CSV table of C-alpha atoms in Angstrom, one decimal:
chain,number,residue,atom,x,y,z
B,5,MET,CA,74.3,55.5,146.0
B,6,LYS,CA,74.2,52.0,144.9
B,7,GLN,CA,73.3,50.6,141.6
B,8,GLU,CA,70.3,48.9,142.7
B,9,GLN,CA,68.8,51.9,144.3
B,10,LEU,CA,69.4,53.8,141.0
B,11,ASN,CA,67.5,51.5,139.0
B,12,ASP,CA,64.7,51.7,141.2
B,13,ILE,CA,64.8,55.4,140.9
B,14,LYS,CA,64.7,54.9,137.1
B,15,LEU,CA,61.9,52.6,137.1
B,16,LYS,CA,59.8,54.8,139.5
B,17,PHE,CA,60.5,57.7,137.2
B,18,THR,CA,59.3,56.1,134.1
B,19,GLU,CA,56.2,54.9,135.9
B,20,TYR,CA,55.7,58.6,137.2
B,21,VAL,CA,56.2,60.1,133.7
B,22,ARG,CA,54.0,57.4,132.1
B,23,ALA,CA,51.0,58.8,134.1
B,24,PHE,CA,51.2,62.0,132.3
B,25,LYS,CA,51.3,61.0,128.8
B,26,TYR,CA,48.2,61.0,126.5
B,27,ARG,CA,46.6,63.5,128.9
B,28,VAL,CA,47.1,66.4,126.6
B,29,PRO,CA,47.0,66.5,122.9
B,30,ASP,CA,50.6,67.7,122.4
B,31,TRP,CA,52.0,65.4,125.1
B,32,LYS,CA,54.8,64.3,122.7
B,33,LYS,CA,56.0,67.8,122.1
B,34,ASN,CA,56.1,68.9,125.5
B,35,ILE,CA,56.0,66.1,128.1
B,36,GLY,CA,58.1,64.1,125.7
B,37,LEU,CA,60.5,66.8,125.4
B,38,LYS,CA,60.9,67.2,129.1
B,39,GLU,CA,61.1,63.2,129.3
B,40,ILE,CA,64.0,63.1,127.0
B,41,HIS,CA,65.8,66.1,128.7
B,42,SER,CA,65.8,64.3,131.7
B,43,TRP,CA,67.4,61.2,130.5
B,44,LYS,CA,69.8,63.5,128.7
B,45,VAL,CA,70.7,65.6,131.6
B,46,SER,CA,71.5,62.3,133.6
B,47,LYS,CA,73.9,61.3,130.8
B,48,GLU,CA,75.6,64.8,130.6
B,49,ILE,CA,76.1,65.2,134.4
B,50,THR,CA,77.7,61.6,134.5
B,51,THR,CA,80.2,62.7,131.7
B,52,LEU,CA,81.0,65.8,133.7
B,53,GLY,CA,81.5,63.6,137.1
B,54,LEU,CA,83.9,61.3,135.0
B,55,SER,CA,85.6,63.9,133.8
B,56,ILE,CA,86.6,65.3,137.4
B,57,GLY,CA,87.2,61.6,138.7
B,58,LEU,CA,84.1,61.2,140.9
B,59,ASP,CA,83.9,57.7,142.4
B,60,ARG,CA,81.3,55.2,141.4
B,61,ASP,CA,78.8,55.9,144.3
B,62,ASP,CA,78.9,59.6,143.6
B,63,LEU,CA,78.5,59.1,139.8
B,64,LEU,CA,75.4,57.1,140.5
B,65,LEU,CA,74.0,59.9,142.7
B,66,ALA,CA,74.9,62.4,140.2
B,67,GLU,CA,73.2,60.4,137.6
B,68,ALA,CA,69.9,60.1,139.9
B,69,ILE,CA,70.0,64.0,140.2
B,70,GLY,CA,70.1,64.5,136.6
B,71,LEU,CA,67.2,62.1,135.9
B,72,LEU,CA,65.0,63.7,138.6
B,73,HIS,CA,65.9,67.5,138.6
B,74,ASP,CA,63.0,68.4,136.4
B,75,ILE,CA,60.4,66.1,137.9
B,76,GLY,CA,58.3,69.1,138.5
B,77,ARG,CA,57.8,70.0,134.9
B,78,PHE,CA,55.2,67.3,134.0
B,79,GLU,CA,52.8,68.3,136.5
B,80,GLN,CA,53.5,72.0,136.0
B,81,TYR,CA,52.5,71.6,132.2
B,82,ILE,CA,49.4,69.4,132.9
B,83,LYS,CA,48.3,72.1,135.3
B,84,TYR,CA,49.2,75.3,133.7
B,85,SER,CA,49.9,74.6,129.9
B,86,THR,CA,53.4,76.2,130.3
B,87,PHE,CA,57.0,75.9,131.2
B,88,SER,CA,57.1,79.4,132.5
B,89,ASP,CA,57.7,79.5,136.1
B,90,ALA,CA,56.4,83.1,136.2
B,91,ASP,CA,53.1,82.3,134.9
B,92,SER,CA,52.8,79.1,137.0
B,93,VAL,CA,55.0,77.7,139.9
B,94,ASN,CA,58.7,77.3,140.6
B,95,HIS,CA,59.4,74.0,139.0
B,96,GLY,CA,62.4,73.5,141.0
B,97,GLU,CA,60.6,74.0,144.6
B,98,PHE,CA,57.7,72.2,143.0
B,99,GLY,CA,59.8,69.3,142.1
B,100,ALA,CA,61.0,68.9,145.4
B,101,GLU,CA,57.6,68.9,146.8
B,102,ILE,CA,56.5,66.3,144.3
B,103,LEU,CA,59.2,64.2,145.4
B,104,GLU,CA,58.6,64.7,149.1
B,105,ARG,CA,55.1,63.1,148.7
B,106,SER,CA,56.1,60.5,146.3
B,107,SER,CA,57.8,57.0,147.0
B,108,ILE,CA,60.7,57.6,144.4
B,109,LEU,CA,63.3,58.2,147.1
B,110,ASN,CA,61.8,55.8,149.8
B,111,PHE,CA,65.1,53.7,149.9
B,112,ILE,CA,67.6,56.3,149.7
B,113,GLU,CA,69.9,57.1,152.6
B,114,SER,CA,68.8,60.4,154.3
B,115,ARG,CA,72.3,62.0,153.3
B,116,ASP,CA,72.0,61.3,149.7
B,117,ARG,CA,68.1,62.3,149.7
B,118,HIS,CA,69.3,65.6,151.2
B,119,ILE,CA,71.5,66.5,148.4
B,120,ILE,CA,69.0,65.3,146.0
B,121,PHE,CA,66.4,67.7,147.4
B,122,ASP,CA,68.8,70.7,147.6
B,123,CYS,CA,69.8,70.1,143.8
B,124,ILE,CA,66.1,69.8,142.7
B,125,SER,CA,65.0,72.8,144.5
B,126,HIS,CA,67.8,75.3,143.6
B,127,HIS,CA,68.8,74.1,140.1
B,128,ASN,CA,67.0,76.7,138.3
B,129,ALA,CA,67.9,79.6,140.8
B,130,LEU,CA,69.7,82.6,139.5
B,131,THR,CA,72.7,81.8,141.7
B,132,VAL,CA,73.6,79.1,144.0
B,133,PRO,CA,72.4,79.7,147.6
B,134,SER,CA,75.3,80.2,149.8
B,135,HIS,CA,73.7,78.4,152.8
B,136,LEU,CA,74.1,74.9,151.3
B,137,CYS,CA,76.0,72.4,152.4
B,138,GLU,CA,79.4,71.9,150.7
B,139,ARG,CA,78.4,68.8,149.0
B,140,SER,CA,75.2,70.1,147.9
B,141,ILE,CA,76.9,73.0,146.1
B,142,PHE,CA,79.2,70.5,144.4
B,143,PHE,CA,76.5,68.4,143.0
B,144,LEU,CA,74.3,71.4,142.2
B,145,SER,CA,77.4,73.0,140.2
B,146,LEU,CA,77.4,69.7,138.1
B,147,LEU,CA,73.9,69.7,137.8
B,148,ARG,CA,73.5,73.3,136.5
B,149,ASP,CA,76.3,72.6,134.1
B,150,ALA,CA,74.8,69.5,132.7
B,151,ASP,CA,71.3,71.1,132.5
B,152,LYS,CA,72.4,73.9,130.4
B,153,LEU,CA,74.4,71.5,128.0
B,154,ASP,CA,71.1,69.8,127.2
B,155,ILE,CA,69.0,73.0,127.1
B,156,TYR,CA,71.6,74.1,124.5
B,157,ARG,CA,70.9,71.1,122.6
B,158,VAL,CA,67.1,71.6,122.7
B,159,VAL,CA,67.0,75.2,121.7
B,160,THR,CA,69.3,74.8,119.0
B,161,GLU,CA,67.7,72.0,117.5
B,162,HIS,CA,64.5,73.9,117.8
B,163,TYR,CA,65.8,77.1,115.9
B,164,GLN,CA,67.3,74.9,113.3
B,165,ASN,CA,63.9,73.2,112.6
B,166,ARG,CA,61.7,75.9,113.6
B,167,GLU,CA,59.9,76.5,110.3
B,168,VAL,CA,59.0,72.9,109.9
B,169,ALA,CA,58.2,72.0,113.5
B,170,GLY,CA,58.4,75.2,115.8
B,171,ASN,CA,57.1,75.1,119.6
B,172,LYS,CA,55.9,78.0,121.0
B,173,VAL,CA,56.5,76.6,124.5
B,174,VAL,CA,60.2,76.4,123.9
B,175,GLU,CA,60.2,79.8,123.0
B,176,ARG,CA,58.0,80.8,126.1
B,177,ASP,CA,55.5,82.5,123.6
B,178,LEU,CA,57.8,85.5,123.1
B,179,GLU,CA,57.5,87.9,120.1
B,180,ASP,CA,59.5,87.1,117.4
B,181,SER,CA,60.7,90.5,116.3
B,182,GLU,CA,64.1,92.4,115.6
B,183,HIS,CA,63.6,93.9,118.9
B,184,ILE,CA,66.8,93.5,121.3
B,185,SER,CA,66.4,95.1,124.8
B,186,ASP,CA,69.2,97.4,126.0
B,187,SER,CA,68.9,95.8,129.5
B,188,ALA,CA,69.8,92.4,127.9
B,189,ILE,CA,72.9,93.7,126.1
B,190,ASN,CA,74.0,95.6,129.3
B,191,SER,CA,73.5,92.6,131.4
B,192,ILE,CA,75.9,90.7,129.1
B,193,PHE,CA,78.7,93.4,129.3
B,194,SER,CA,78.3,93.6,133.1
B,195,HIS,CA,79.0,89.9,133.2
B,196,ASN,CA,75.5,89.0,134.4
B,197,ALA,CA,73.0,86.4,133.4
B,198,ILE,CA,70.0,87.8,132.0
B,199,LYS,CA,66.8,87.3,134.1
B,200,TYR,CA,63.6,86.0,132.7
B,201,ASN,CA,61.4,88.6,133.8
B,202,GLU,CA,63.5,91.1,131.7
B,203,LEU,CA,62.6,89.2,128.4
B,204,CYS,CA,60.7,91.4,125.9
B,205,SER,CA,61.3,89.1,122.7
B,206,LEU,CA,62.7,86.0,121.3
B,207,ASN,CA,65.9,87.7,120.6
B,208,ASP,CA,66.3,88.7,124.3
B,209,PHE,CA,65.7,85.0,125.1
B,210,LYS,CA,68.7,83.9,122.7
B,211,LEU,CA,71.0,86.3,124.4
B,212,LEU,CA,70.0,85.0,127.9
B,213,GLN,CA,70.9,81.5,126.5
B,214,LEU,CA,74.2,83.1,125.5
B,215,SER,CA,74.6,84.7,129.0
B,216,TRP,CA,74.4,81.1,130.5
B,217,VAL,CA,78.3,81.0,129.9
B,218,PHE,CA,78.8,83.3,132.9
B,219,ASP,CA,77.4,80.5,135.3
B,220,ILE,CA,79.3,77.6,134.0
B,221,ASN,CA,81.3,75.9,136.7
B,222,HIS,CA,83.5,73.2,135.0
B,223,ASP,CA,85.9,73.3,132.2
B,224,LYS,CA,84.5,70.3,130.8
B,225,THR,CA,81.4,71.9,130.2
B,226,ALA,CA,82.8,74.9,128.1
B,227,GLN,CA,84.8,72.4,126.3
B,228,LEU,CA,81.9,70.6,125.1
B,229,ILE,CA,79.8,74.0,124.3
B,230,LEU,CA,82.8,74.8,122.3
B,231,GLN,CA,83.0,71.4,120.5
B,232,ARG,CA,79.3,71.2,119.7
B,233,GLU,CA,79.2,74.8,118.6
B,234,TYR,CA,75.9,75.8,120.6
B,235,LEU,CA,76.9,79.6,120.8
B,236,GLN,CA,77.5,79.8,117.1
B,237,MET,CA,74.2,78.1,116.1
B,238,ILE,CA,72.4,80.5,118.4
B,239,ARG,CA,74.4,83.5,117.1
B,240,ALA,CA,73.3,82.6,113.6
B,241,THR,CA,69.5,83.0,114.2
B,242,LEU,CA,70.4,86.5,115.8
B,243,PRO,CA,70.2,89.8,113.7
B,244,ASN,CA,73.6,90.9,112.1
B,245,ASN,CA,74.4,94.1,113.8
B,246,GLN,CA,77.3,95.5,115.9
B,247,ARG,CA,75.6,95.2,119.4
B,248,ILE,CA,75.0,91.5,118.8
B,249,ASP,CA,78.5,90.9,117.2
B,250,SER,CA,80.2,92.3,120.2
B,251,ALA,CA,77.8,90.8,122.8
B,252,PHE,CA,78.6,87.2,121.1
B,253,SER,CA,82.6,88.2,120.8
B,254,TYR,CA,82.4,88.8,124.7
B,255,VAL,CA,80.7,86.0,125.7
B,256,TYR,CA,82.6,83.4,123.3
B,257,SER,CA,85.9,85.2,124.6
B,258,ILE,CA,84.5,84.1,128.5
B,259,LEU,CA,83.6,80.5,127.2
B,260,GLU,CA,87.0,80.1,125.7
B,261,SER,CA,88.7,81.2,129.1
B,262,LYS,CA,86.5,78.8,131.2
B,263,SER,CA,87.4,75.7,128.7
B,264,LYS,CA,91.2,76.4,130.0
B,265,LEU,CA,92.2,76.1,126.2
B,266,GLU,CA,94.1,78.6,124.3
B,267,PRO,CA,91.9,81.1,122.6
B,268,GLY,CA,90.8,79.8,119.0
B,269,ARG,CA,92.2,76.4,119.7
B,270,SER,CA,89.8,73.7,118.4
B,271,ILE,CA,88.8,70.6,120.6
B,272,ALA,CA,89.4,67.2,119.0
């Protein structure tokens, strides 16, 4: 991808999102949330790409993928008033459909367009489909990591400011109780990401966020999570008991191993 092509995508994305603003009373809280998230992910994926030495054209492609990955979220929220795919549509597949009928990628080569569609369609899948081409799988691994990095920012900022500016959409309207599902704990110790359809409480959702560590693909991602202390911030909002302590310690040890740093070593 070339710079002028990325500039065109940025302009069209901005125009597309602008059409959804002011259409709902809480647009800034939710439409604005996803707009900011899209730009942040485009920056995070560029950081990851630089860390592994991507060339300029591939860095620009990665940036475009990051910006467009959640394009299905805007129409999803307007239509269904939720970001829950289970209660609406699969936002990855929906986003690919939206791109297909839009002009955003009109001047992008078919090779790059194919990768963008693959990444948007599958970025929210539980696992990466094995049938994709090697290049799509590579960019998808970058996107899924970059997406997690910024979602960690979103949820930790939310938890820290919840009493002042809480947002039930971020919490998927889950019950805020002391309940912790056995299935969520068992998934963690089985080294499996917790599934959204298994969530019974907000605490389960927080454990799900911890379990994302199992699906981290690049050591730079793990290093940034450690540096920013996202897991500790989530842990601070969970109940103090042995089950949570053990689950957190297990996840944290996995994160440290993925960072390729010595356990307990800080990142400057």
